[in-house]
Amino acid sequence: MEPRVAGNDKKTFDLIVVGSGPGGYVAAIRASQLGMSVACVEADRLGGVCLNIGCIPTKALLTSALMVKEVREAGKHGISTGQIAVDLGPAQERSRAVADQMAKGVEFLFKKKKVTHIEGFGRLAGKGKVEVELRGGGKETYDARHILLATGSRPRNFPFLQIDGEHIWSSDHALFQKTAPKTLIIVGAGAIGMEFADVFDAYGSEVTMLEALDRVLPLEDKDVSAHLEKAYKKRGIAIHTGARVEKAEPGTGGVTVTFKDKAGKQHVVTVEKVLSAVGRVPNTGDLGLDKAGVALTEKGGFIKVDEWMRTNVERVYAIGDCAGGALLAHKASHEGIACVEHIAGQAHAPVDYGNVPNCTYCHPEVASVGMTEEQARAAGYDIEVGRFPWLGNGRAVAMGDVDGFLKVVRDKKYSEVLGAHIVGPHATELIAEFVLGRHLEATTEEMEKAMHPHPTLSEAVAEVSLATMGRPIHI
Ligand code: NAD
């Protein structure tokens, strides 16, 4: 641990973190635990996109969407509801209350963990200096031995699909709607597109999804994409994969979207609203990076970092979305911890990028970790693939939630879990078992030998592990 900066007058810190999302605030807390004097500069609300306009409020809305589905099926449980009416307004208000509660939680944690919160927009201003345009007006310059950039990302905006907040939304706008539009086109079937399709479909919108690649959730295993496409179509969501959006023109009657389908046929459709969910770009502008000489990646313009999140400029670091890789909150938090522990001379290991779980909280839920079957084959592994349907799991049947499956890719040589893919009930919770297994280098035999309680969904983890060795019990 380097010596603390002497005579801390609240303008001088061991570490200044710019950005308080799940990367920045976690790094700031960990650094404080390690004995550093820490400030975190935030231009907006504490908690960043994740807590305020991302992960957390969308999960609140998705919980409401699931409840709509469950109430529709309440008759099976002897609950009479009569005609069901849905209204996005209260669900949206609830999602804001959840987000507010979480943002206040970060404020509380900062006080408890002695992290100074500087309210304003921060940028690099020379060696060891951060200039902040204070929210209350004026500018102040702070000194820091180390500077950590954790400025996140924002929705990508294409020229042919200009987000205007009124007719054409980004996820930021979709989150603040109090009524579901009658008709909605969602461009992009990644995590954001799939999650909002779930919410708006539940609240009565007629949803059409346009995805440029040949399948929905294109980063997931092909079997997962195929299952989700079928499940969404069954709900009545229209999906065009291999679609090319040519233009989207707002007018008095809504937005007219022109796109070519897979077969090259042109469609011209007018809908009430359009949601652009075509990826995110890093917040790297106006951070003083140029002047400080901080290098960016050629592709995507992310901040270039090494395994300890160091940029090419001494004592300047970057983590999370602004540093590229998977744009995921948990990956950002882990990078933040690895970075500050390294600064403090207490590093364990850099982030294991091969073991970052992916979760999409639509219904059925989707979660995965490691390689897809295709990736494992392409990497030259001799593999065995195990599949297990939820129909073979007593708890899932009792819950009435059997839509989906588990799939595990096993390396035959060492019986290593190369990849795990789950579609179905609580997939996003269950995937953690495979993440831990992989972290501890468990074999598929060990995944099964660890006793799973009965009756639980977790038994399916054991069953799919057995399935990779050709001996599942319940199928
Ligand atoms: P994404 O990159 O995951 O998906 C965007 C999709 O849009 C891709 O499938 C892409 O092929 C498609 N696309 C791009 N241009 C298109 C075009 N012109 N026409 C049609 N389709 C087009 O991005 P996202 O869903 O916007 O999410 C942004 C980031 O945030 C991602 O990195 C994602 O992992 C992360 N995120 C994660 C979660 C979660 O973990 N549950 C939720 C939301 C966002």
CSV table of N, CA and C in Angstrom, one decimal, residues 41-99:
chain,number,residue,atom,x,y,z
A,41,VAL,N,-16.7,11.2,-8.1
A,41,VAL,CA,-17.3,12.3,-8.8
A,41,VAL,C,-18.5,11.8,-9.6
A,42,GLU,N,-19.7,12.4,-9.4
A,42,GLU,CA,-20.8,11.9,-10.2
A,42,GLU,C,-21.6,13.1,-10.6
A,43,ALA,N,-21.9,13.1,-12.0
A,43,ALA,CA,-22.6,14.3,-12.6
A,43,ALA,C,-24.1,14.2,-12.4
A,44,ASP,N,-24.6,12.9,-12.2
A,44,ASP,CA,-26.0,12.7,-12.2
A,44,ASP,C,-26.3,12.1,-10.8
A,45,ARG,N,-27.2,11.1,-10.8
A,45,ARG,CA,-27.5,10.4,-9.6
A,45,ARG,C,-26.6,9.3,-9.2
A,46,LEU,N,-26.3,9.1,-8.0
A,46,LEU,CA,-25.5,8.0,-7.6
A,46,LEU,C,-26.1,6.6,-8.0
A,47,GLY,N,-25.2,5.7,-8.4
A,47,GLY,CA,-25.6,4.4,-8.9
A,47,GLY,C,-25.6,4.2,-10.4
A,48,GLY,N,-25.4,5.3,-11.1
A,48,GLY,CA,-25.2,5.3,-12.6
A,48,GLY,C,-26.4,4.7,-13.3
A,49,VAL,N,-26.2,4.3,-14.5
A,49,VAL,CA,-27.3,3.7,-15.4
A,49,VAL,C,-27.9,2.5,-14.7
A,50,CYS,N,-27.1,1.6,-14.1
A,50,CYS,CA,-27.6,0.4,-13.6
A,50,CYS,C,-28.7,0.6,-12.6
A,51,LEU,N,-28.5,1.4,-11.6
A,51,LEU,CA,-29.4,1.6,-10.5
A,51,LEU,C,-30.6,2.5,-10.9
A,52,ASN,N,-30.3,3.5,-11.7
A,52,ASN,CA,-31.3,4.6,-12.0
A,52,ASN,C,-32.1,4.3,-13.3
A,53,ILE,N,-31.4,3.9,-14.4
A,53,ILE,CA,-32.2,3.8,-15.6
A,53,ILE,C,-31.8,2.5,-16.4
A,54,GLY,N,-31.3,1.5,-15.6
A,54,GLY,CA,-30.9,0.3,-16.3
A,54,GLY,C,-31.4,-1.0,-15.6
A,55,CYS,N,-30.4,-1.8,-15.1
A,55,CYS,CA,-30.7,-3.1,-14.5
A,55,CYS,C,-31.8,-3.1,-13.5
A,56,ILE,N,-31.8,-2.2,-12.5
A,56,ILE,CA,-32.7,-2.3,-11.4
A,56,ILE,C,-34.2,-1.9,-11.8
A,57,PRO,N,-34.4,-0.7,-12.4
A,57,PRO,CA,-35.8,-0.4,-12.7
A,57,PRO,C,-36.4,-1.3,-13.8
A,58,THR,N,-35.5,-1.8,-14.7
A,58,THR,CA,-36.1,-2.8,-15.7
A,58,THR,C,-36.5,-4.1,-15.0
A,59,LYS,N,-35.7,-4.5,-14.0
A,59,LYS,CA,-36.1,-5.7,-13.3
A,59,LYS,C,-37.4,-5.5,-12.6
A,60,ALA,N,-37.6,-4.3,-12.1
A,60,ALA,CA,-38.9,-4.0,-11.4
A,60,ALA,C,-40.0,-4.1,-12.4
A,61,LEU,N,-39.9,-3.6,-13.6
A,61,LEU,CA,-40.9,-3.7,-14.7
A,61,LEU,C,-41.1,-5.1,-15.1
A,62,LEU,N,-40.0,-5.9,-15.2
A,62,LEU,CA,-40.1,-7.3,-15.6
A,62,LEU,C,-40.9,-8.1,-14.6
A,63,THR,N,-40.7,-7.7,-13.3
A,63,THR,CA,-41.4,-8.4,-12.2
A,63,THR,C,-42.9,-8.2,-12.4
A,64,SER,N,-43.3,-6.9,-12.8
A,64,SER,CA,-44.7,-6.6,-13.0
A,64,SER,C,-45.2,-7.3,-14.2
A,65,ALA,N,-44.4,-7.4,-15.3
A,65,ALA,CA,-44.8,-8.1,-16.5
A,65,ALA,C,-45.1,-9.6,-16.2
A,66,LEU,N,-44.2,-10.2,-15.3
A,66,LEU,CA,-44.4,-11.6,-15.0
A,66,LEU,C,-45.7,-11.8,-14.2
A,67,MET,N,-46.0,-10.8,-13.3
A,67,MET,CA,-47.2,-10.8,-12.5
A,67,MET,C,-48.4,-10.8,-13.4
A,68,VAL,N,-48.4,-10.0,-14.5
A,68,VAL,CA,-49.5,-10.0,-15.4
A,68,VAL,C,-49.8,-11.4,-15.9
A,69,LYS,N,-48.7,-12.0,-16.3
A,69,LYS,CA,-48.8,-13.4,-16.9
A,69,LYS,C,-49.4,-14.3,-15.8
A,70,GLU,N,-48.9,-14.2,-14.6
A,70,GLU,CA,-49.4,-15.1,-13.5
A,70,GLU,C,-50.8,-14.8,-13.2
A,71,VAL,N,-51.2,-13.6,-13.2
A,71,VAL,CA,-52.6,-13.2,-12.8
A,71,VAL,C,-53.5,-13.8,-13.9
A,72,ARG,N,-53.1,-13.8,-15.2
A,72,ARG,CA,-53.9,-14.3,-16.3
A,72,ARG,C,-54.1,-15.8,-16.1
A,73,GLU,N,-53.1,-16.5,-15.4
A,73,GLU,CA,-53.2,-17.9,-15.2
A,73,GLU,C,-53.8,-18.3,-13.8
A,74,ALA,N,-54.3,-17.2,-13.1
A,74,ALA,CA,-54.7,-17.5,-11.7
A,74,ALA,C,-55.9,-18.4,-11.6
A,75,GLY,N,-56.7,-18.5,-12.6
A,75,GLY,CA,-57.9,-19.4,-12.6
A,75,GLY,C,-57.5,-20.9,-12.2
A,76,LYS,N,-56.3,-21.3,-12.7
A,76,LYS,CA,-55.8,-22.7,-12.5
A,76,LYS,C,-55.6,-22.9,-11.0
A,77,HIS,N,-55.4,-21.8,-10.3
A,77,HIS,CA,-55.1,-21.9,-8.8
A,77,HIS,C,-56.3,-21.6,-8.0
A,78,GLY,N,-57.5,-21.6,-8.7
A,78,GLY,CA,-58.7,-21.3,-8.0
A,78,GLY,C,-58.9,-19.9,-7.6
A,79,ILE,N,-58.2,-19.0,-8.3
A,79,ILE,CA,-58.4,-17.6,-8.0
A,79,ILE,C,-59.2,-16.9,-9.1
A,80,SER,N,-60.3,-16.4,-8.8
A,80,SER,CA,-61.1,-15.7,-9.9
A,80,SER,C,-60.8,-14.3,-9.9
A,81,THR,N,-60.5,-13.8,-11.1
A,81,THR,CA,-60.2,-12.4,-11.2
A,81,THR,C,-61.2,-11.6,-12.0
A,82,GLY,N,-62.0,-12.3,-12.8
A,82,GLY,CA,-62.9,-11.6,-13.7
A,82,GLY,C,-62.0,-11.0,-14.8
A,83,GLN,N,-62.5,-10.0,-15.5
A,83,GLN,CA,-61.7,-9.4,-16.6
A,83,GLN,C,-60.5,-8.7,-16.0
A,84,ILE,N,-59.4,-9.0,-16.6
A,84,ILE,CA,-58.1,-8.3,-16.1
A,84,ILE,C,-57.8,-7.1,-16.9
A,85,ALA,N,-57.5,-6.0,-16.2
A,85,ALA,CA,-57.1,-4.7,-16.8
A,85,ALA,C,-55.7,-4.4,-16.4
A,86,VAL,N,-54.9,-4.1,-17.4
A,86,VAL,CA,-53.5,-3.8,-17.0
A,86,VAL,C,-53.2,-2.3,-17.3
A,87,ASP,N,-52.3,-1.7,-16.5
A,87,ASP,CA,-52.0,-0.3,-16.7
A,87,ASP,C,-50.5,-0.1,-16.3
A,88,LEU,N,-49.8,0.3,-17.3
A,88,LEU,CA,-48.3,0.4,-17.1
A,88,LEU,C,-48.0,1.5,-16.1
A,89,GLY,N,-48.8,2.5,-15.9
A,89,GLY,CA,-48.5,3.6,-15.0
A,89,GLY,C,-48.1,3.3,-13.7
A,90,PRO,N,-48.9,2.5,-12.9
A,90,PRO,CA,-48.4,2.2,-11.5
A,90,PRO,C,-47.2,1.3,-11.5
A,91,ALA,N,-47.0,0.4,-12.5
A,91,ALA,CA,-45.8,-0.4,-12.6
A,91,ALA,C,-44.6,0.5,-12.8
A,92,GLN,N,-44.8,1.5,-13.7
A,92,GLN,CA,-43.7,2.4,-14.0
A,92,GLN,C,-43.3,3.2,-12.7
A,93,GLU,N,-44.3,3.7,-12.0
A,93,GLU,CA,-44.1,4.4,-10.8
A,93,GLU,C,-43.4,3.6,-9.7
A,94,ARG,N,-43.8,2.3,-9.7
A,94,ARG,CA,-43.1,1.4,-8.7
A,94,ARG,C,-41.6,1.2,-9.1
A,95,SER,N,-41.4,1.1,-10.4
A,95,SER,CA,-40.0,0.9,-10.8
A,95,SER,C,-39.2,2.1,-10.5
A,96,ARG,N,-39.8,3.3,-10.5
A,96,ARG,CA,-39.0,4.5,-10.1
A,96,ARG,C,-38.7,4.5,-8.6
A,97,ALA,N,-39.7,4.0,-7.8
A,97,ALA,CA,-39.5,4.0,-6.4
A,97,ALA,C,-38.4,3.0,-6.0
A,98,VAL,N,-38.3,1.9,-6.8
A,98,VAL,CA,-37.3,0.9,-6.6
A,98,VAL,C,-35.9,1.5,-6.9
A,99,ALA,N,-35.8,2.2,-8.0
A,99,ALA,CA,-34.6,2.9,-8.4
A,99,ALA,C,-34.1,3.9,-7.4
